[in-house]
Short mmCIF file of C-alpha atoms and ligand atoms in Angstrom, two decimals:
data_model
loop_
_atom_site.label_atom_id
_atom_site.label_comp_id
_atom_site.label_asym_id
_atom_site.label_seq_id
_atom_site.Cartn_x
_atom_site.Cartn_y
_atom_site.Cartn_z
CA UNK A 785 7.63 25.44 -16.00
CA UNK A 786 7.76 22.24 -13.95
CA UNK A 787 4.75 20.50 -12.45
CA UNK A 788 4.69 20.13 -8.67
CA UNK A 789 5.49 16.42 -9.01
CA UNK A 790 8.43 17.07 -11.36
CA UNK A 791 9.85 19.74 -9.08
CA UNK A 792 9.46 17.59 -5.97
CA UNK A 793 11.10 14.64 -7.70
CA UNK A 794 14.13 16.73 -8.61
CA UNK A 795 14.34 18.16 -5.10
CA UNK A 796 14.09 14.80 -3.36
CA UNK A 797 16.55 13.15 -5.71
CA UNK A 798 19.12 15.85 -5.08
CA UNK A 799 18.88 16.40 -1.34
CA UNK A 800 21.68 14.53 0.41
CA UNK A 801 21.25 12.38 3.51
CA UNK A 802 22.77 13.83 6.64
CA UNK A 803 25.15 11.89 8.86
CA UNK A 804 23.98 9.95 11.92
CA UNK A 805 24.85 10.64 15.52
CA UNK A 806 24.33 8.85 18.82
CA UNK A 807 22.51 10.87 21.45
CA UNK A 808 20.77 10.33 24.78
CA UNK A 809 17.08 9.46 24.59
CA UNK A 810 16.48 12.38 26.91
CA UNK A 811 16.49 15.24 24.42
CA UNK A 812 15.86 13.07 21.33
CA UNK A 813 12.31 14.35 20.83
CA UNK A 814 11.57 15.16 17.20
CA UNK A 815 14.69 13.43 15.88
CA UNK A 816 14.54 10.74 13.19
CA UNK A 817 15.65 7.28 14.28
CA UNK A 818 18.20 5.76 11.90
CA UNK A 819 18.29 2.18 13.25
CA UNK A 820 15.50 -0.23 14.04
CA UNK A 821 14.83 -0.37 17.78
CA UNK A 822 14.36 -3.98 18.93
CA UNK A 823 12.68 -5.01 22.19
CA UNK A 824 15.03 -6.65 24.69
CA UNK A 825 12.21 -8.22 26.72
CA UNK A 826 8.57 -9.21 26.68
CA UNK A 827 6.13 -6.52 27.71
CA UNK A 828 4.68 -6.92 30.19
CA UNK A 829 7.57 -9.06 31.42
CA UNK A 830 5.20 -11.14 33.61
CA UNK A 831 1.47 -11.76 33.92
CA UNK A 832 0.45 -8.52 35.57
CA UNK A 833 -2.48 -7.53 37.73
CA UNK A 834 -4.66 -4.85 36.19
CA UNK A 835 -6.63 -4.13 39.35
CA UNK A 836 -6.17 -3.92 43.07
CA UNK A 837 -7.81 -7.01 44.54
CA UNK A 838 -7.17 -10.71 45.06
CA UNK A 839 -5.35 -13.18 42.81
CA UNK A 840 -6.99 -16.58 42.92
CA UNK A 841 -8.28 -19.53 40.93
CA UNK A 842 -11.32 -18.61 38.86
CA UNK A 843 -12.85 -22.04 39.53
CA UNK A 844 -13.06 -21.17 43.24
CA UNK A 845 -15.45 -18.31 42.52
CA UNK A 846 -17.87 -20.21 40.33
CA UNK A 847 -21.44 -19.10 41.01
CA UNK A 848 -20.37 -16.48 43.56
CA UNK A 849 -22.72 -13.51 44.03
CA UNK A 850 -23.07 -10.73 46.58
CA UNK A 851 -25.65 -12.83 48.43
CA UNK A 852 -23.73 -16.08 48.11
CA UNK A 853 -20.07 -15.11 48.10
CA UNK A 854 -17.25 -17.62 47.65
CA UNK A 855 -14.89 -17.95 50.62
CA UNK A 856 -11.15 -18.23 50.10
CA UNK A 857 -8.21 -17.94 52.47
CA UNK A 858 -5.74 -15.05 52.08
CA UNK A 859 -2.16 -16.35 52.25
CA UNK A 860 -0.02 -13.34 51.37
CA UNK A 861 0.50 -10.21 49.36
CA UNK A 862 1.93 -9.13 45.99
CA UNK A 863 2.62 -5.48 45.20
CA UNK A 864 4.17 -3.70 42.22
CA UNK A 865 7.89 -4.36 42.42
CA UNK A 866 7.41 -7.09 45.00
CA UNK A 867 6.16 -10.54 43.96
CA UNK A 868 4.52 -13.26 46.08
CA UNK A 869 6.90 -16.21 45.98
CA UNK A 870 4.60 -19.08 46.85
CA UNK A 871 1.87 -20.72 44.87
CA UNK A 872 -1.86 -20.08 45.10
CA UNK A 873 -3.57 -23.40 45.65
CA UNK A 874 -7.27 -24.28 45.54
CA UNK A 875 -9.30 -22.25 48.00
CA UNK A 876 -6.48 -19.72 48.45
CA UNK A 877 -5.99 -16.09 47.42
CA UNK A 878 -3.25 -13.46 47.51
CA UNK A 879 -3.91 -9.78 48.10
CA UNK A 880 -2.59 -8.12 44.93
CA UNK A 881 -1.95 -4.54 43.83
CA UNK A 882 -2.14 -3.12 40.29
CA UNK A 883 1.14 -3.75 38.46
CA UNK A 884 2.19 -6.73 40.59
CA UNK A 885 3.08 -10.11 39.08
CA UNK A 886 0.23 -12.60 39.36
CA UNK A 887 1.51 -15.45 41.56
CA UNK A 888 1.88 -19.02 40.28
CA UNK A 889 -1.29 -21.04 40.59
CA UNK A 890 -3.65 -18.06 40.28
CA UNK A 891 -5.40 -17.60 36.96
CA UNK A 892 -7.52 -14.50 37.67
CA UNK A 893 -7.77 -11.37 39.77
CA UNK A 894 -10.93 -10.12 41.39
CA UNK A 895 -11.18 -6.41 42.16
CA UNK A 896 -11.21 -5.24 45.76
CA UNK A 897 -14.58 -3.52 45.32
CA UNK A 898 -16.45 -6.85 45.36
CA UNK A 899 -14.33 -8.47 48.09
CA UNK A 900 -15.15 -8.47 51.80
CA UNK A 901 -12.17 -9.02 54.06
CA UNK A 902 -13.05 -10.91 57.22
CA UNK A 903 -11.12 -10.65 60.50
CA UNK A 904 -9.91 -14.22 60.60
CA UNK A 905 -7.86 -14.30 57.38
CA UNK A 906 -10.74 -15.34 55.14
CA UNK A 907 -12.09 -13.21 52.32
CA UNK A 908 -15.45 -13.32 50.62
CA UNK A 909 -15.59 -12.89 46.85
CA UNK A 910 -18.95 -11.39 45.90
CA UNK A 911 -18.75 -11.96 42.14
CA UNK A 912 -17.48 -14.84 39.98
CA UNK A 913 -14.42 -14.28 37.76
CA UNK A 914 -13.41 -15.87 34.49
CA UNK A 915 -9.91 -17.27 33.95
CA UNK A 916 -7.63 -14.41 32.83
CA UNK A 917 -9.83 -11.71 34.32
CA UNK A 918 -7.96 -8.50 35.26
CA UNK A 919 -4.63 -9.98 34.13
CA UNK A 920 -2.50 -8.48 31.37
CA UNK A 921 -0.67 -11.54 30.05
CA UNK A 922 3.09 -11.55 29.62
CA UNK A 923 4.22 -10.44 26.14
CA UNK A 924 0.83 -9.22 24.91
CA UNK A 925 2.16 -5.70 24.24
CA UNK A 926 5.51 -6.72 22.79
CA UNK A 927 7.69 -9.79 22.33
CA UNK A 928 11.44 -9.83 22.94
CA UNK A 929 13.33 -9.52 19.64
CA UNK A 930 10.54 -7.69 17.77
CA UNK A 931 11.23 -4.47 15.84
CA UNK A 932 9.35 -1.93 17.90
CA UNK A 933 10.24 1.31 16.12
CA UNK A 934 11.55 1.20 12.58
CA UNK A 935 14.41 3.31 11.25
CA UNK A 936 12.93 6.43 9.67
CA UNK A 937 10.36 7.07 12.41
CA UNK A 938 10.41 10.34 14.27
CA UNK A 939 10.72 10.22 18.03
CA UNK A 940 7.40 11.53 19.29
CA UNK A 941 6.71 11.51 23.03
CA UNK A 942 4.91 8.17 22.79
CA UNK A 943 7.70 6.66 20.65
CA UNK A 944 10.21 7.87 23.28
CA UNK A 945 8.22 6.02 25.95
CA UNK A 946 8.47 2.79 23.94
CA UNK A 947 12.21 3.26 23.41
CA UNK A 948 12.62 3.86 27.14
CA UNK A 949 10.75 0.65 27.95
CA UNK A 950 13.23 -1.35 25.91
CA UNK A 951 16.32 0.18 27.42
CA UNK A 952 17.32 2.46 24.52
CA UNK A 953 19.07 5.01 26.73
CA UNK A 954 21.02 6.15 23.68
CA UNK A 955 19.67 6.27 20.15
CA UNK A 956 21.20 6.65 16.71
CA UNK A 957 19.45 9.46 14.93
CA UNK A 958 20.05 11.78 12.02
CA UNK A 959 22.00 14.91 12.62
CA UNK A 960 19.65 17.87 12.44
CA UNK A 961 19.76 19.93 9.24
CA UNK A 962 21.53 23.21 10.04
CA UNK A 963 19.36 25.86 8.49
CA UNK A 964 20.18 29.48 7.70
CA UNK A 965 17.23 31.77 7.05
CA UNK A 966 17.88 34.79 4.91
CA UNK A 967 15.11 37.25 4.11
CA UNK A 968 15.78 39.44 1.11
CA UNK A 969 14.11 42.81 0.62
CA UNK A 970 15.18 46.43 0.97
CA UNK A 971 11.71 47.12 2.36
CA UNK A 972 12.17 44.83 5.37
CA UNK A 973 12.78 45.91 8.94
CA UNK A 974 13.14 43.74 12.03
CA UNK A 975 10.29 43.02 14.40
CA UNK A 976 11.54 45.49 17.00
CA UNK A 977 11.67 48.38 14.53
CA UNK A 978 8.90 50.69 13.40
CA UNK A 979 8.59 50.49 9.61
CA UNK A 980 9.14 53.78 7.81
CA UNK A 981 7.14 54.83 4.75
CA UNK A 982 7.29 51.98 2.17
CA UNK A 983 8.74 49.54 4.66
CA UNK A 984 7.24 46.40 6.25
CA UNK A 985 8.34 44.13 9.05
CA UNK A 986 10.03 40.86 8.24
CA UNK A 987 7.59 38.10 9.14
CA UNK A 988 8.78 35.20 6.99
CA UNK A 989 11.64 34.36 9.33
CA UNK A 990 9.11 33.58 12.03
CA UNK A 991 6.84 31.35 9.98
CA UNK A 992 9.68 29.57 8.19
CA UNK A 993 11.73 29.20 11.35
CA UNK A 994 8.84 27.60 13.18
CA UNK A 995 7.86 25.29 10.35
CA UNK A 996 11.46 24.24 9.82
CA UNK A 997 12.06 23.54 13.50
CA UNK A 998 8.91 21.46 13.52
CA UNK A 999 10.44 19.49 10.62
CA UNK A 1000 13.57 18.82 12.69
CA UNK A 1001 15.87 21.62 11.55
CA UNK A 1002 18.16 23.63 13.77
CA UNK A 1003 18.16 27.34 12.90
CA UNK A 1004 21.78 28.47 12.86
CA UNK A 1005 21.15 32.00 11.63
CA UNK A 1006 18.34 34.32 10.64
CA UNK A 1007 19.19 37.56 8.90
CA UNK A 1008 17.97 40.23 6.52
CA UNK A 1009 19.65 41.44 3.37
CA UNK A 1010 18.72 44.34 1.12
CA UNK A 1011 18.14 43.95 -2.62
CA UNK A 1012 21.69 44.57 -3.69
CA UNK A 1013 23.71 42.09 -5.73
CA UNK A 1014 26.95 42.29 -3.75
CA UNK A 1015 25.25 42.39 -0.36
CA UNK A 1016 23.11 39.37 -1.25
CA UNK A 1017 26.11 37.50 -2.62
CA UNK A 1018 28.11 38.19 0.50
CA UNK A 1019 25.24 37.25 2.83
CA UNK A 1020 24.60 33.92 1.08
CA UNK A 1021 28.31 33.08 0.94
CA UNK A 1022 28.63 33.78 4.64
CA UNK A 1023 25.67 31.71 5.85
CA UNK A 1024 26.67 28.84 3.55
CA UNK A 1025 29.74 28.32 5.71
CA UNK A 1026 27.84 26.93 8.65
CA UNK A 1027 24.54 25.77 7.13
CA UNK A 1028 23.48 22.58 5.37
CA UNK A 1029 20.43 24.36 4.00
CA UNK A 1030 19.95 28.02 3.15
CA UNK A 1031 16.38 29.17 2.93
CA UNK A 1032 15.93 32.54 1.25
CA UNK A 1033 12.68 34.36 0.99
CA UNK A 1034 11.83 36.98 -1.60
CA UNK A 1035 13.77 38.14 -4.60
CA UNK A 1036 12.87 35.25 -6.85
CA UNK A 1037 10.25 36.71 -9.14
CA UNK A 1038 10.60 38.88 -12.25
CA UNK A 1039 11.18 42.32 -10.70
CA UNK A 1040 14.26 44.41 -11.40
CA UNK A 1041 15.43 43.80 -7.83
CA UNK A 1042 14.86 40.05 -7.76
CA UNK A 1043 18.48 39.06 -7.49
CA UNK A 1044 18.49 35.64 -5.87
CA UNK A 1045 18.88 33.55 -9.02
CA UNK A 1046 21.63 35.66 -10.62
CA UNK A 1047 23.50 35.71 -7.30
CA UNK A 1048 23.19 31.95 -6.87
CA UNK A 1049 24.50 31.38 -10.39
CA UNK A 1050 27.33 33.80 -9.74
CA UNK A 1051 28.25 31.78 -6.64
CA UNK A 1052 28.47 28.67 -8.82
CA UNK A 1053 25.24 27.06 -7.60
CA UNK A 1054 23.24 24.89 -9.97
CA UNK A 1055 19.66 26.15 -10.14
CA UNK A 1056 17.55 23.01 -10.65
CA UNK A 1057 14.06 24.40 -10.10
CA UNK A 1058 13.00 27.97 -10.77
CA UNK A 1059 9.31 27.95 -11.59
CA UNK A 1060 6.60 25.55 -10.60
CA UNK A 1061 3.08 25.34 -12.03
CA UNK A 1062 1.40 26.17 -8.76
CA UNK A 1063 -0.51 29.00 -7.14
CA UNK A 1064 0.55 30.63 -4.94
CA UNK A 1065 4.29 29.98 -4.93
CA UNK A 1066 5.16 29.84 -8.63
CA UNK A 1067 8.64 31.36 -8.31
CA UNK A 1068 10.05 28.58 -6.13
CA UNK A 1069 13.79 28.11 -6.52
CA UNK A 1070 15.85 25.06 -5.60
CA UNK A 1071 19.61 25.07 -6.12
CA UNK A 1072 22.62 23.03 -5.11
CA UNK A 1073 26.11 24.13 -4.30
CA UNK A 1074 28.17 21.03 -3.66
CA UNK A 1075 26.44 19.26 -0.75
CA UNK A 1076 24.60 22.44 0.26
CA UNK A 1077 20.93 22.83 -0.46
CA UNK A 1078 19.47 26.23 -1.23
CA UNK A 1079 15.79 27.13 -1.37
CA UNK A 1080 14.71 30.46 -2.81
CA UNK A 1081 11.13 30.78 -1.67
CA UNK A 1082 8.76 33.52 -2.79
CA UNK A 1083 8.52 36.60 -0.57
CA UNK A 1084 4.80 36.78 -0.03
CA UNK A 1085 3.89 35.29 3.33
CA UNK A 1086 1.23 32.87 2.06
CA UNK A 1087 3.32 31.83 -0.95
CA UNK A 1088 6.31 31.16 1.26
CA UNK A 1089 4.24 28.93 3.54
CA UNK A 1090 2.71 26.94 0.67
CA UNK A 1091 6.07 26.51 -1.01
CA UNK A 1092 7.71 25.48 2.25
CA UNK A 1093 5.10 22.81 2.94
CA UNK A 1094 5.14 21.41 -0.58
CA UNK A 1095 8.91 21.32 -1.14
CA UNK A 1096 11.17 22.41 1.71
CA UNK A 1097 9.49 20.39 4.44
CA UNK A 1098 9.74 17.05 2.59
CA UNK A 1099 13.35 17.87 1.70
CA UNK A 1100 14.30 18.59 5.33
CA UNK A 1101 12.68 15.35 6.46
CA UNK A 1102 14.28 13.37 3.66
CA UNK A 1103 17.70 14.68 4.64
CA UNK A 1104 17.11 13.15 8.06
CA UNK A 1105 16.09 9.78 6.62
CA UNK A 1106 12.46 10.12 7.67
CA UNK A 1107 10.09 7.59 6.14
CA UNK A 1108 7.05 9.86 6.39
CA UNK A 1109 7.92 13.07 4.57
CA UNK A 1110 4.61 14.18 3.12
CA UNK A 1111 1.88 16.03 4.94
CA UNK A 1112 -1.29 13.99 5.39
CA UNK A 1113 -4.04 14.49 2.84
CA UNK A 1114 -7.71 13.87 3.38
CA UNK A 1115 -10.94 14.48 1.55
CA UNK A 1116 -13.42 17.05 2.79
CA UNK A 1117 -16.64 18.67 1.59
CA UNK A 1118 -16.30 22.23 0.40
CA UNK A 1119 -18.54 24.73 2.20
CA UNK A 1120 -18.19 27.48 -0.44
CA UNK A 1121 -17.01 27.53 -4.05
CA UNK A 1122 -13.36 28.39 -4.66
CA UNK A 1123 -11.53 29.63 -7.72
CA UNK A 1124 -8.70 27.77 -9.40
CA UNK A 1125 -5.75 29.09 -11.38
CA UNK A 1126 -5.42 26.96 -14.54
CA UNK A 1127 -3.01 25.91 -15.90
CA UNK A 1128 -1.47 26.01 -12.42
CA UNK A 1129 -2.60 23.87 -9.49
CA UNK A 1130 -4.02 26.11 -6.82
CA UNK A 1131 -3.87 25.80 -3.04
CA UNK A 1132 -6.59 27.61 -1.16
CA UNK A 1133 -6.08 28.15 2.56
CA UNK A 1134 -8.91 26.60 4.55
CA UNK A 1135 -10.14 25.72 7.96
CA UNK A 1136 -11.15 22.13 8.56
CA UNK A 1137 -14.26 21.55 10.59
CA UNK A 1138 -16.06 18.37 11.54
CA UNK A 1139 -19.75 18.91 11.02
CA UNK A 1140 -22.30 16.12 11.59
CA UNK A 1141 -19.43 13.65 11.61
CA UNK A 1142 -17.99 14.66 8.25
CA UNK A 1143 -14.94 16.72 7.41
CA UNK A 1144 -15.67 20.06 5.81
CA UNK A 1145 -13.18 22.47 4.29
CA UNK A 1146 -14.13 26.07 4.81
CA UNK A 1147 -12.13 28.28 2.41
CA UNK A 1148 -10.69 31.31 4.17
CA UNK A 1149 -11.48 34.74 2.89
CA UNK A 1150 -8.08 36.03 1.91
CA UNK A 1151 -7.12 39.05 -0.08
CA UNK A 1152 -4.16 37.44 -1.83
CA UNK A 1153 -0.82 35.87 -1.14
CA UNK A 1154 0.32 38.68 1.14
CA UNK A 1155 -2.59 38.06 3.53
CA UNK A 1156 -0.79 36.50 6.46
CA UNK A 1157 -3.53 37.59 8.84
CA UNK A 1158 -6.11 35.41 7.08
CA UNK A 1159 -3.59 32.60 6.66
CA UNK A 1160 -3.00 32.44 10.41
CA UNK A 1161 -6.32 30.55 10.70
CA UNK A 1162 -5.54 28.01 7.98
CA UNK A 1163 -5.07 24.41 8.98
CA UNK A 1164 -5.34 22.96 5.49
CA UNK A 1165 -4.88 23.74 1.82
CA UNK A 1166 -7.64 22.89 -0.62
CA UNK A 1167 -6.16 21.55 -3.84
CA UNK A 1168 -7.80 22.94 -6.95
CA UNK A 1169 -6.60 20.76 -9.84
CA UNK A 1170 -4.71 22.51 -12.63
CA UNK A 1171 -7.50 21.86 -15.16
CA UNK A 1172 -10.31 23.25 -12.99
CA UNK A 1173 -11.31 26.94 -13.11
CA UNK A 1174 -12.98 26.39 -9.76
CA UNK A 1175 -14.55 23.91 -7.36
CA UNK A 1176 -18.21 23.86 -6.38
CA UNK A 1177 -19.87 24.11 -3.03
CA UNK A 1178 -20.54 20.64 -1.62
CA UNK A 1179 -17.87 18.98 -3.74
CA UNK A 1180 -15.65 16.37 -2.08
CA UNK A 1181 -12.16 17.81 -2.49
CA UNK A 1182 -8.63 16.83 -1.60
CA UNK A 1183 -6.95 18.88 1.13
CA UNK A 1184 -3.42 18.93 2.52
CA UNK A 1185 -3.25 19.18 6.29
CA UNK A 1186 -0.80 21.82 7.42
CA UNK A 1187 1.57 21.66 10.33
CA UNK A 1188 0.50 24.43 12.65
P1 AMP B 1882 9.35 39.42 -3.56
O1 AMP B 1882 9.18 37.96 -3.78
O2 AMP B 1882 10.69 39.80 -3.04
O3 AMP B 1882 8.94 40.19 -4.79
O4 AMP B 1882 8.33 39.80 -2.43
C1 AMP B 1882 6.96 39.67 -2.64
C2 AMP B 1882 6.19 40.39 -1.55
O5 AMP B 1882 6.45 39.74 -0.29
C3 AMP B 1882 6.56 41.83 -1.37
O6 AMP B 1882 5.40 42.58 -1.12
C4 AMP B 1882 7.46 41.83 -0.18
O7 AMP B 1882 7.46 43.04 0.51
C5 AMP B 1882 6.90 40.71 0.66
N1 AMP B 1882 7.96 40.11 1.49
C6 AMP B 1882 9.16 39.73 1.06
N2 AMP B 1882 9.91 39.24 2.07
C7 AMP B 1882 9.13 39.32 3.18
C8 AMP B 1882 9.34 38.97 4.54
N3 AMP B 1882 10.50 38.45 4.95
N4 AMP B 1882 8.34 39.17 5.40
C9 AMP B 1882 7.17 39.69 4.97
N5 AMP B 1882 6.91 40.03 3.71
C10 AMP B 1882 7.88 39.86 2.80
MG1 MG B 1883 11.75 41.45 -2.71
#
C-alpha cells in the first residue's frame, strides 16, 4: 500500500501537460495562463486625482483653516478623460474630478468639501494640503514592462481585470481537461428515477462534476454503467475516445463485483496506484492508457470526495500547468476529540469556525463514508496522522480547506 505522498508523486509525475490555446479574455475565467502577462504601460498612466476638488500648489494653502481660508484663482477644469492643458502657477487652481490627470504645476488636490467657490472666479480653501495629497502618482500600481501575472496563475475575476488593464484582449491558456464521468454500480439509478428496492440514486456524478469543473475541467460525458465486465469495458472504451481524463466511481474495492481494475488491465491500461494508506478513500486507483489518465475513485460519497481532493484535483490542475495545485492547509483548534485510523492517515470532515479570533475545527458527526448528508456541511478535512489513534480536544491540528 502506498502512502499519500508516494501515490501523489506517481500521479503528478505521470499526468501529461495539455496543449495551449489562444482565447479571448472574455470567457477566460478559471483558465490557467500559460505565458507571463507583461504590463504595456504604467498604472496609473498619469498622476491622477483621487478626489473631486481643486488641483493646486500645496504651498499656497499653508496655514489655511475654515476661519482663515487661502484664496486661489480658478483657471480651468480637468475631468476624467479630459485633461487641463495649461500649467497651474502660484496662486492658481484647477477644478478637478476624480480620475482626471493632475495638471502640470499642481502638486496636490484639495477635496471639494472644504472649498468655497466664490462668484468672481476665486475659491477659498478651508484646509491646508500637503504635497501629493489626494494624488495617485503615475506608476505606483504597476510599471511598464513588469510581469503582472505569471504563467501558471488561474484567471480569477480580479486577475482578469489586471489583464484587461494591460490590453491582453487575447490570452494563451491551457486547454481544459476533457473529463468523462462514469459511475459504476448495478444499484444506481439516475436522479429523475425513483430507486427500487436495493437501489440508490447516483450522486457522485454531481459532486465530482462540480469539483472537477471548479478545477478547470470540461465535463464531456456523465454516464452510469452496471457491474458487468463487458458493459464496463465497453463504457470505458467509448468515453476514452473523447476524454483526456476518465473518472470512474465505485467498483474498486474487494467485492465480487468490483470490476474496474480487471477491466482497465484488460483494456491495456497500466494501473499505477491501487491502494493508498488513507481513510476514507483507500481503494483509489490511478491508471494510464497512452496519454489518457484514468481515476478509479471509491464509490462511497465521502470517500470519493476525499480522494478527488487529494489526488484528482491536483492532477487536473497540473495538466493545465497551474502553479498552485494543492488545497490550502491551515492549523485550527479541535473542538471535540476525533478518532484516527492507524496505520492509515485519516481525514475527518469538519466545519471551520472563527471563535474569539482563532480558527477552530469542529468535527462533523458522520455515520461513515456513505454519509453525504453530513459531508454537505464540511468545509475542511482534519488530518489525523497515521500514527495517532486519535486527536484530543483543544489540540492544534492541521486541516485541509475544501473547495465548496
Ligand atoms: P463500491 O465502491 O462500488 O463498493 O461502492 C461503495 C458504496 O458507495 C456502495 O454502497 C455504493 O452503493 C455507493 N456508491 C457507489 N457509486 C455511487 C454513486 N455514484 N452515487 C452514490 N453512491 C454510490
Ligand atoms: Mg459498486
